[in-house]
Amino acid sequence: MDCIQPGTIAPEDLLAFLDGEAPPAVGEHLRRCPGCAARARAYARSQDRLRAALRRIDCPSPLVLGEYELRLLAPEEGRRIAAHLGDCPRCAAEIGQLRGFLAAEPAPTAPGPVERVRRLVATLVAAPPRGAYAGLRGADDDDTRTYRAGDLTLSLSTGPSARRGRLSLDGLLWREGGGAVTADGGSAILSAAGGATETAEIDDLGNFAFDEVAPGTYGLEVALGDEHIVVEGVVLAR
Amino acid sequence: MGAGFGQMALAEIVGGCREETGKFLRREPSDDRFCLELLRRAIVEGDQAAWGAAFAQYRGLVLGWIRLHPAASAAGEDDEYWTNRAFDRFWSAVGPERFAAFPSLAALLRYLKLCAHSVLLDAVRARPPAPPEALLDREAGIGAAPDAAAEVLDRLDAQDLWRAVNAELRDEAERTVARLCLALDLKPREVYERHPERFASVADVYRVKRNLLDRLRRSPALRAFSG
């Protein structure tokens, strides 16, 4: 089919029209000229098919681009990707997007059960109130250390164990003002440096005990509902 | 990794990982070895229980990354779907033989974040480009003709097609236009802006592109694909 006004528009104008970059006169001509409209449609179809089939044909995958960014690729492949990035605006844009994404952190979400727990690191108190409470334990000649975390005070005493070569560790908790230590009970977890743990229940009066503990340095975590008291570097020595 | 961690019960490792992650999130000093051991058991030993625990531990983190990603809305599907795809990719891409290449928990989690990014970008890349025929329909009121070759195109091997296209190219200008216009979907104006040394003007890029499309349409090897 021939053009109704030969020479009005060039074949390149049809491609520019498809890109939305042709002057208005080209669109007006296409509305009136079935022959040029058919040619434009043929170009459109050619481009459409080729672009769909060849899209990013020689681009590395997003994962490989990311491994380049994280320097996980072998040197030779890294050089190949670097050369590609020099003349691929799409991959260069994706690398930029990846950098921004890796640098960004999500906004804090609702806390999970672990995050809801209030953790207090206990500090060693210089003057332990042994006189007032030691009688409760029946051991005023042992090695007692007193820690404080918030309104809680924790007294830890070590003594001999029934088992040879082991020690006992007794704990007593109380609140300033005399309130209940815990309404629902609680537990004390003693963790060795190697990862082994031992758990003891805390009674209504705030007492707990580990009866056969090997000498060493431990971490102690006292769990009272949503309140956890952490004592680091508990040294048990004979 | 100390021998102590390797011998611990999985429950202890999982508890430790959860605990230390909590410390990390509160910006307190934390010990990565529990979580690193959990991932080692999942990836290197293929321990299914460790896989499940690692997924549970980091699912929320990955979900947050997916929601943060600028391509998430364009990728389709829901956030949970992409979270699962990110973990699938992570497990398959790291693998037992590659685990040692990641020297720390931070390095592994950074790679997990890359996996979240890459599954989304794969989906965005796979979306079909806007067809020029749509513009033709809208602007010139010309309906699209039935496309008998579309089914053939769906089945063709893209690499074979690319080789056939390359065989038709005559010079560096055509090579540039083929790559930038057909494979990267740039317009001739953008091609000229990137390569003013190779083309006299934007119109020159259009001329090269038109010659190339005409030749590809005449090529017996490409007739089915280029209309």
Coordinates of C-alpha atoms in Angstrom, one line a residue:
Chain A
M1 CA 0.0 0.0 0.0
D2 CA 1.5 3.4 -1.1
C3 CA 1.7 6.6 0.9
I4 CA -1.1 9.1 0.1
Q5 CA 1.5 11.9 0.1
P6 CA 4.9 10.5 -0.8
G7 CA 7.9 12.3 0.7
T8 CA 5.8 13.8 3.6
I9 CA 7.5 11.7 6.2
A10 CA 10.7 9.6 6.2
P11 CA 10.8 5.9 7.4
E12 CA 12.8 7.0 10.4
D13 CA 9.9 9.2 11.4
L14 CA 7.8 6.1 11.9
L15 CA 10.3 4.8 14.4
A16 CA 10.5 8.2 16.1
F17 CA 6.7 8.1 16.3
L18 CA 6.7 4.7 18.0
D19 CA 9.1 6.2 20.6
G20 CA 6.7 9.2 21.2
E21 CA 9.4 11.5 19.8
A22 CA 8.0 12.5 16.4
P23 CA 6.5 15.9 15.6
P24 CA 2.7 16.1 15.7
A25 CA 2.5 16.1 11.9
V26 CA 3.7 12.5 11.8
G27 CA 0.8 11.3 13.9
E28 CA -1.6 13.4 11.8
H29 CA -0.3 11.8 8.6
L30 CA -0.6 8.3 10.1
R31 CA -4.2 8.8 10.9
R32 CA -4.9 9.7 7.3
C33 CA -2.5 7.3 5.5
P34 CA -3.3 3.6 5.7
G35 CA -0.1 2.7 3.9
C36 CA 2.2 4.5 6.4
A37 CA 0.1 3.2 9.3
A38 CA 0.7 -0.4 8.1
R39 CA 4.4 0.3 7.8
A40 CA 4.5 1.8 11.3
R41 CA 2.6 -1.2 12.6
A42 CA 5.1 -3.6 11.0
Y43 CA 8.1 -1.7 12.6
A44 CA 6.3 -1.8 15.9
R45 CA 5.7 -5.5 15.7
S46 CA 9.4 -6.2 14.7
Q47 CA 10.7 -4.1 17.6
D48 CA 8.2 -5.6 20.0
R49 CA 9.1 -9.2 19.3
L50 CA 12.9 -8.6 19.1
R51 CA 12.9 -6.5 22.3
A52 CA 10.8 -9.1 24.2
A53 CA 13.1 -12.0 23.1
L54 CA 16.4 -10.1 23.5
R55 CA 15.7 -8.2 26.7
R56 CA 18.9 -8.0 28.7
I57 CA 20.3 -10.8 26.6
D58 CA 23.9 -10.1 27.5
C59 CA 23.4 -8.8 31.0
P60 CA 24.6 -10.7 34.0
S61 CA 21.8 -11.8 36.3
P62 CA 21.0 -9.7 39.4
L63 CA 22.6 -12.3 41.6
V64 CA 25.8 -12.2 39.7
L65 CA 25.8 -8.4 39.7
G66 CA 25.3 -8.6 43.4
E67 CA 28.1 -11.1 43.9
Y68 CA 30.3 -8.6 41.9
E69 CA 29.3 -5.8 44.3
L70 CA 30.1 -8.0 47.3
R71 CA 33.4 -9.1 45.7
L72 CA 32.5 -12.7 45.7
L73 CA 33.4 -13.4 42.1
A74 CA 36.7 -14.8 40.7
P75 CA 39.0 -12.0 39.4
E76 CA 38.4 -12.8 35.7
E77 CA 34.6 -12.8 36.0
G78 CA 34.8 -9.6 38.1
R79 CA 36.7 -7.9 35.3
R80 CA 34.1 -9.1 32.7
I81 CA 31.3 -7.7 34.8
A82 CA 33.2 -4.4 35.3
A83 CA 33.6 -4.0 31.6
H84 CA 29.9 -4.8 31.0
L85 CA 28.9 -2.1 33.6
G86 CA 30.9 0.5 31.7
D87 CA 28.4 0.4 28.8
C88 CA 25.2 -1.0 30.3
P89 CA 23.0 1.7 31.9
R90 CA 20.5 -0.9 33.0
C91 CA 23.0 -2.9 35.0
A92 CA 24.6 0.2 36.3
A93 CA 21.2 1.4 37.6
E94 CA 20.6 -2.0 39.2
I95 CA 24.0 -1.8 41.0
G96 CA 23.1 1.6 42.3
Q97 CA 19.7 0.3 43.5
L98 CA 21.5 -2.7 45.2
R99 CA 23.9 -0.4 47.0
G100 CA 21.0 1.7 48.3
F101 CA 19.1 -1.4 49.3
L102 CA 22.1 -3.0 51.1
A103 CA 22.7 0.2 53.0
A104 CA 19.1 0.6 54.1
E105 CA 17.5 -1.1 57.1
P106 CA 13.8 -1.7 57.6
A107 CA 12.0 0.4 60.1
P108 CA 11.7 -1.4 63.5
T109 CA 8.7 -3.8 63.5
A110 CA 6.6 -4.9 66.5
P111 CA 8.9 -6.6 68.9
G112 CA 8.9 -10.4 69.1
P113 CA 8.8 -12.3 72.4
V114 CA 12.5 -11.9 72.8
E115 CA 12.5 -8.2 72.2
R116 CA 9.7 -7.6 74.6
V117 CA 11.7 -8.9 77.5
R118 CA 13.2 -6.2 79.6
R119 CA 16.9 -7.1 80.2
L120 CA 18.8 -5.5 83.0
V121 CA 22.5 -6.0 83.4
A122 CA 23.2 -6.3 87.1
T123 CA 26.0 -4.3 88.6
L124 CA 28.1 -5.4 91.6
V125 CA 27.4 -3.5 94.7
A126 CA 30.4 -2.4 96.8
A127 CA 28.8 -3.0 100.2
P128 CA 26.8 -6.2 100.3
P129 CA 24.0 -6.2 102.8
R130 CA 25.2 -9.5 104.3
G131 CA 24.2 -8.7 107.9
A132 CA 20.6 -8.3 107.1
Y133 CA 20.2 -11.4 105.0
A134 CA 23.0 -13.8 105.5
G135 CA 21.1 -15.4 108.4
L136 CA 18.4 -16.4 105.9
R137 CA 20.9 -18.5 104.1
G138 CA 22.5 -19.9 107.2
A139 CA 26.0 -19.1 105.9
D140 CA 27.7 -16.0 107.0
D141 CA 31.2 -17.2 106.3
D142 CA 30.8 -18.0 102.6
D143 CA 31.8 -15.9 99.6
T144 CA 28.9 -13.6 98.9
R145 CA 28.5 -11.0 96.2
T146 CA 25.6 -8.6 95.9
Y147 CA 24.4 -7.2 92.6
R148 CA 21.7 -4.6 91.8
A149 CA 19.5 -4.2 88.7
G150 CA 16.7 -1.7 88.9
D151 CA 14.8 -2.2 92.1
L152 CA 16.0 -5.8 92.4
T153 CA 19.0 -6.9 94.5
L154 CA 20.6 -10.3 94.0
S155 CA 22.9 -11.9 96.5
L156 CA 25.1 -14.8 95.3
S157 CA 26.9 -17.1 97.7
T158 CA 29.2 -19.9 96.9
G159 CA 29.9 -22.8 99.2
P160 CA 31.0 -26.4 99.3
S161 CA 29.0 -29.0 97.4
A162 CA 28.2 -32.5 98.6
R163 CA 30.0 -33.7 95.5
R164 CA 33.8 -33.6 95.6
G165 CA 35.4 -31.0 93.4
R166 CA 32.2 -29.1 92.9
L167 CA 30.7 -26.0 94.5
S168 CA 27.2 -24.8 95.3
L169 CA 25.9 -21.5 94.2
D170 CA 22.9 -20.0 96.2
G171 CA 21.0 -17.0 95.1
L172 CA 18.6 -14.7 96.9
L173 CA 16.5 -12.0 95.2
W174 CA 14.6 -9.2 96.9
R175 CA 13.0 -6.0 95.8
E176 CA 13.6 -2.6 97.3
G177 CA 10.5 -1.8 99.3
G178 CA 9.9 -5.4 100.0
G179 CA 7.5 -6.2 97.1
A180 CA 7.2 -9.7 95.8
V181 CA 10.1 -10.8 93.6
T182 CA 7.8 -12.5 91.1
A183 CA 4.1 -13.4 91.0
D184 CA 4.5 -16.3 88.7
G185 CA 7.8 -17.8 89.7
G186 CA 10.9 -17.6 87.7
S187 CA 14.1 -19.4 86.8
A188 CA 17.8 -18.8 87.0
I189 CA 20.0 -20.0 84.1
L190 CA 23.7 -20.6 84.7
S191 CA 25.8 -20.7 81.4
A192 CA 29.3 -21.9 81.2
A193 CA 31.7 -20.4 78.7
G194 CA 31.5 -23.5 76.5
G195 CA 27.8 -23.1 76.2
A196 CA 26.5 -25.7 78.7
T197 CA 23.6 -24.4 80.7
E198 CA 21.9 -25.4 84.0
T199 CA 18.6 -24.1 85.2
A200 CA 17.2 -23.7 88.7
E201 CA 13.7 -22.6 89.8
I202 CA 13.2 -19.5 91.9
D203 CA 10.9 -20.1 94.9
D204 CA 8.3 -17.7 96.4
L205 CA 10.9 -16.0 98.7
G206 CA 13.3 -15.4 95.8
N207 CA 15.7 -18.3 96.6
F208 CA 17.4 -20.5 94.0
A209 CA 20.3 -22.9 94.2
F210 CA 22.8 -24.8 91.9
D211 CA 24.1 -27.6 94.0
E212 CA 27.0 -29.2 92.0
V213 CA 28.8 -26.6 89.8
A214 CA 32.3 -27.0 88.5
P215 CA 34.7 -24.2 89.3
G216 CA 34.8 -21.7 86.5
T217 CA 33.4 -18.5 85.1
Y218 CA 29.7 -18.3 84.3
G219 CA 27.0 -16.0 83.1
L220 CA 23.8 -16.0 85.1
E221 CA 20.5 -14.9 83.8
V222 CA 17.6 -14.6 86.2
A223 CA 14.2 -14.7 84.4
L224 CA 11.3 -13.2 86.2
G225 CA 8.4 -13.0 83.7
D226 CA 9.3 -10.3 81.2
E227 CA 12.2 -9.1 83.3
H228 CA 15.6 -10.7 82.9
I229 CA 18.5 -9.8 85.1
V230 CA 21.9 -10.6 83.6
V231 CA 25.0 -11.1 85.7
E232 CA 28.2 -11.5 83.7
G233 CA 31.5 -13.0 84.9
V234 CA 30.3 -15.0 87.9
V235 CA 33.5 -16.7 89.1
L236 CA 33.2 -19.8 91.1
A237 CA 36.5 -20.9 92.7
R238 CA 37.4 -23.1 95.6
Chain B
M1 CA 33.9 -22.0 65.3
G2 CA 35.0 -23.7 68.6
A3 CA 34.4 -27.4 69.1
G4 CA 32.0 -26.5 71.9
F5 CA 29.5 -25.0 69.5
G6 CA 29.7 -28.0 67.1
Q7 CA 28.7 -30.3 70.0
M8 CA 25.9 -28.3 71.4
A9 CA 22.3 -29.4 71.1
L10 CA 20.4 -27.7 68.4
A11 CA 18.0 -26.2 71.0
E12 CA 20.9 -24.5 72.7
I13 CA 22.2 -23.1 69.5
V14 CA 18.7 -21.9 68.5
G15 CA 18.2 -20.3 71.9
G16 CA 21.6 -18.7 71.9
C17 CA 21.1 -17.4 68.4
R18 CA 17.8 -15.8 69.4
E19 CA 19.3 -14.4 72.5
E20 CA 22.4 -12.9 70.7
T21 CA 20.2 -11.5 67.9
G22 CA 18.2 -9.7 70.6
K23 CA 21.4 -8.2 72.0
F24 CA 22.4 -7.2 68.5
L25 CA 19.1 -5.5 67.8
R26 CA 19.5 -3.6 71.1
R27 CA 23.0 -2.6 70.0
E28 CA 24.6 -4.5 72.9
P29 CA 27.7 -6.5 72.4
S30 CA 26.6 -9.9 70.9
D31 CA 28.2 -13.2 70.0
D32 CA 27.6 -14.3 66.4
R33 CA 28.8 -17.8 66.9
F34 CA 25.4 -19.3 67.8
C35 CA 23.7 -18.0 64.6
L36 CA 26.7 -18.9 62.5
E37 CA 26.6 -22.4 63.8
L38 CA 22.9 -22.6 63.2
L39 CA 23.4 -21.6 59.5
R40 CA 26.4 -24.0 59.2
R41 CA 24.3 -26.9 60.3
A42 CA 21.5 -25.9 58.0
I43 CA 23.7 -25.3 54.9
V44 CA 26.8 -27.5 55.4
E45 CA 25.2 -30.5 57.2
G46 CA 21.8 -30.1 55.5
D47 CA 20.1 -30.4 58.9
Q48 CA 16.4 -29.9 58.2
A49 CA 15.6 -28.9 61.8
A50 CA 18.4 -26.3 61.6
W51 CA 16.9 -25.0 58.3
G52 CA 13.6 -24.6 59.9
A53 CA 15.0 -22.8 62.9
A54 CA 17.1 -20.5 60.7
F55 CA 14.1 -19.7 58.5
A56 CA 12.1 -18.9 61.7
Q57 CA 14.9 -16.8 63.0
Y58 CA 15.4 -14.7 59.9
R59 CA 12.0 -14.7 58.2
G60 CA 11.0 -11.4 59.8
L61 CA 14.3 -9.8 58.8
V62 CA 13.9 -10.9 55.2
L63 CA 10.2 -9.9 55.1
G64 CA 11.3 -6.4 56.3
W65 CA 13.9 -6.2 53.5
I66 CA 11.3 -7.3 50.9
R67 CA 8.9 -4.6 52.1
L68 CA 11.7 -2.0 51.9
H69 CA 12.8 -2.9 48.4
P70 CA 11.8 -0.4 45.7
A71 CA 11.0 -3.1 43.2
A72 CA 8.6 -5.1 45.5
S73 CA 5.5 -3.4 44.3
A74 CA 6.4 -3.9 40.6
A75 CA 7.4 -7.6 41.1
G76 CA 3.8 -8.8 41.7
E77 CA 3.0 -11.6 44.2
D78 CA 3.0 -11.0 48.0
D79 CA 5.8 -10.3 50.4
E80 CA 5.6 -13.8 51.9
Y81 CA 6.1 -15.3 48.4
W82 CA 9.3 -13.3 47.8
T83 CA 10.5 -14.1 51.3
N84 CA 10.3 -17.8 50.6
R85 CA 12.0 -17.3 47.2
A86 CA 14.8 -15.4 48.8
F87 CA 15.5 -18.2 51.3
D88 CA 15.3 -20.8 48.4
R89 CA 17.9 -18.9 46.5
F90 CA 20.1 -18.4 49.6
W91 CA 20.1 -22.1 50.4
S92 CA 20.9 -23.1 46.8
A93 CA 23.4 -20.3 46.0
V94 CA 25.5 -20.7 49.2
G95 CA 25.6 -24.5 49.5
P96 CA 28.0 -26.6 51.6
E97 CA 31.0 -26.0 49.3
R98 CA 30.7 -22.3 49.4
F99 CA 29.9 -21.8 53.0
A100 CA 33.5 -21.1 54.0
A101 CA 33.7 -18.2 51.6
F102 CA 31.5 -16.3 54.1
P103 CA 33.8 -15.4 57.0
S104 CA 31.1 -14.0 59.3
L105 CA 27.4 -14.0 60.1
A106 CA 27.3 -10.4 58.8
A107 CA 28.7 -11.6 55.4
L108 CA 26.0 -14.4 55.3
L109 CA 23.2 -12.1 56.1
R110 CA 24.4 -9.6 53.6
Y111 CA 24.3 -12.4 51.0
L112 CA 20.8 -13.3 52.2
K113 CA 19.8 -9.6 51.6
L114 CA 21.3 -9.9 48.1
C115 CA 19.2 -12.9 47.5
A116 CA 16.1 -10.9 48.5
H117 CA 17.1 -8.2 46.0
S118 CA 17.9 -10.6 43.2
V119 CA 14.6 -12.6 43.3
L120 CA 12.7 -9.3 43.0
L121 CA 14.9 -8.0 40.2
D122 CA 14.6 -11.2 38.3
A123 CA 10.8 -10.7 38.3
V124 CA 11.1 -7.1 37.2
R125 CA 13.4 -8.0 34.4
A126 CA 11.0 -10.8 33.2
R127 CA 8.2 -8.3 32.8
P128 CA 7.5 -7.7 29.1
P129 CA 8.5 -4.2 27.8
A130 CA 5.7 -1.8 26.9
P131 CA 4.7 -2.7 23.3
P132 CA 5.2 0.2 20.8
E133 CA 2.0 -1.0 19.2
A134 CA 0.1 0.3 22.1
L135 CA 1.3 3.8 21.4
L136 CA 0.4 3.3 17.7
D137 CA -3.2 2.3 18.7
R138 CA -3.6 5.2 21.0
E139 CA -2.1 8.0 18.9
A140 CA -3.0 6.9 15.4
G141 CA -6.1 4.9 16.0
I142 CA -4.7 1.9 14.3
G143 CA -5.7 -1.5 15.7
A144 CA -3.1 -4.2 16.2
A145 CA -3.0 -6.9 13.6
P146 CA -3.2 -10.6 14.7
D147 CA 0.3 -11.7 15.7
A148 CA 0.8 -15.2 14.2
A149 CA 4.5 -15.3 15.1
A150 CA 4.0 -14.6 18.8
E151 CA 3.7 -18.2 19.7
V152 CA 6.9 -19.0 17.8
L153 CA 8.7 -16.2 19.6
D154 CA 7.7 -17.6 22.9
R155 CA 9.5 -20.9 22.1
L156 CA 12.6 -19.5 20.5
D157 CA 15.9 -19.7 22.1
A158 CA 17.0 -16.2 22.9
Q159 CA 20.7 -16.9 22.5
D160 CA 20.1 -18.4 19.0
L161 CA 18.2 -15.3 18.0
W162 CA 20.9 -13.0 19.4
R163 CA 23.5 -14.9 17.4
A164 CA 21.4 -14.6 14.3
V165 CA 20.9 -10.9 14.8
N166 CA 24.7 -10.4 15.4
A167 CA 25.4 -12.3 12.1
E168 CA 23.4 -9.6 10.3
L169 CA 25.3 -6.6 11.8
R170 CA 27.7 -4.8 9.5
D171 CA 29.5 -2.3 11.6
E172 CA 30.1 -1.0 15.1
A173 CA 27.2 1.5 14.8
E174 CA 24.7 -1.3 14.1
R175 CA 26.2 -3.4 16.9
T176 CA 25.7 -0.5 19.3
V177 CA 22.1 0.1 18.1
A178 CA 21.2 -3.6 18.3
R179 CA 22.5 -4.0 21.8
L180 CA 21.3 -0.7 23.2
C181 CA 17.9 -0.5 21.4
L182 CA 16.9 -4.1 21.2
A183 CA 18.5 -5.7 24.3
L184 CA 18.5 -2.8 26.6
D185 CA 15.5 -1.0 25.3
L186 CA 17.1 2.4 25.0
K187 CA 15.7 5.0 22.7
P188 CA 17.9 6.5 19.9
R189 CA 18.1 9.8 21.8
E190 CA 19.6 7.9 24.8
V191 CA 22.0 6.0 22.4
Y192 CA 23.2 9.2 20.9
E193 CA 23.8 10.7 24.4
R194 CA 25.9 7.7 25.3
H195 CA 27.8 7.5 22.0
P196 CA 28.0 11.0 20.4
E197 CA 31.4 9.9 18.9
R198 CA 29.7 7.1 16.9
F199 CA 26.7 8.9 15.5
A200 CA 26.2 12.3 13.9
S201 CA 22.8 13.0 15.5
V202 CA 19.7 11.4 17.0
A203 CA 18.3 11.2 13.5
D204 CA 21.5 9.3 12.5
V205 CA 20.7 6.7 15.2
Y206 CA 17.2 6.4 13.8
R207 CA 18.6 5.9 10.3
V208 CA 20.9 3.1 11.5
K209 CA 18.1 1.5 13.5
R210 CA 15.7 1.6 10.5
N211 CA 18.2 0.0 8.2
L212 CA 18.9 -2.7 10.7
L213 CA 15.2 -3.5 11.3
D214 CA 14.6 -3.6 7.5
R215 CA 17.5 -6.0 7.1
L216 CA 16.4 -8.2 10.0
R217 CA 12.9 -8.4 8.5
R218 CA 14.3 -9.5 5.2
S219 CA 16.6 -12.0 6.7
P220 CA 15.4 -15.6 6.1
A221 CA 16.7 -16.7 9.4
L222 CA 14.9 -14.0 11.2
R223 CA 11.6 -13.5 9.3
A224 CA 9.6 -15.5 11.8
F225 CA 10.8 -13.4 14.6
S226 CA 11.0 -9.9 13.2
G227 CA 7.8 -9.8 11.3

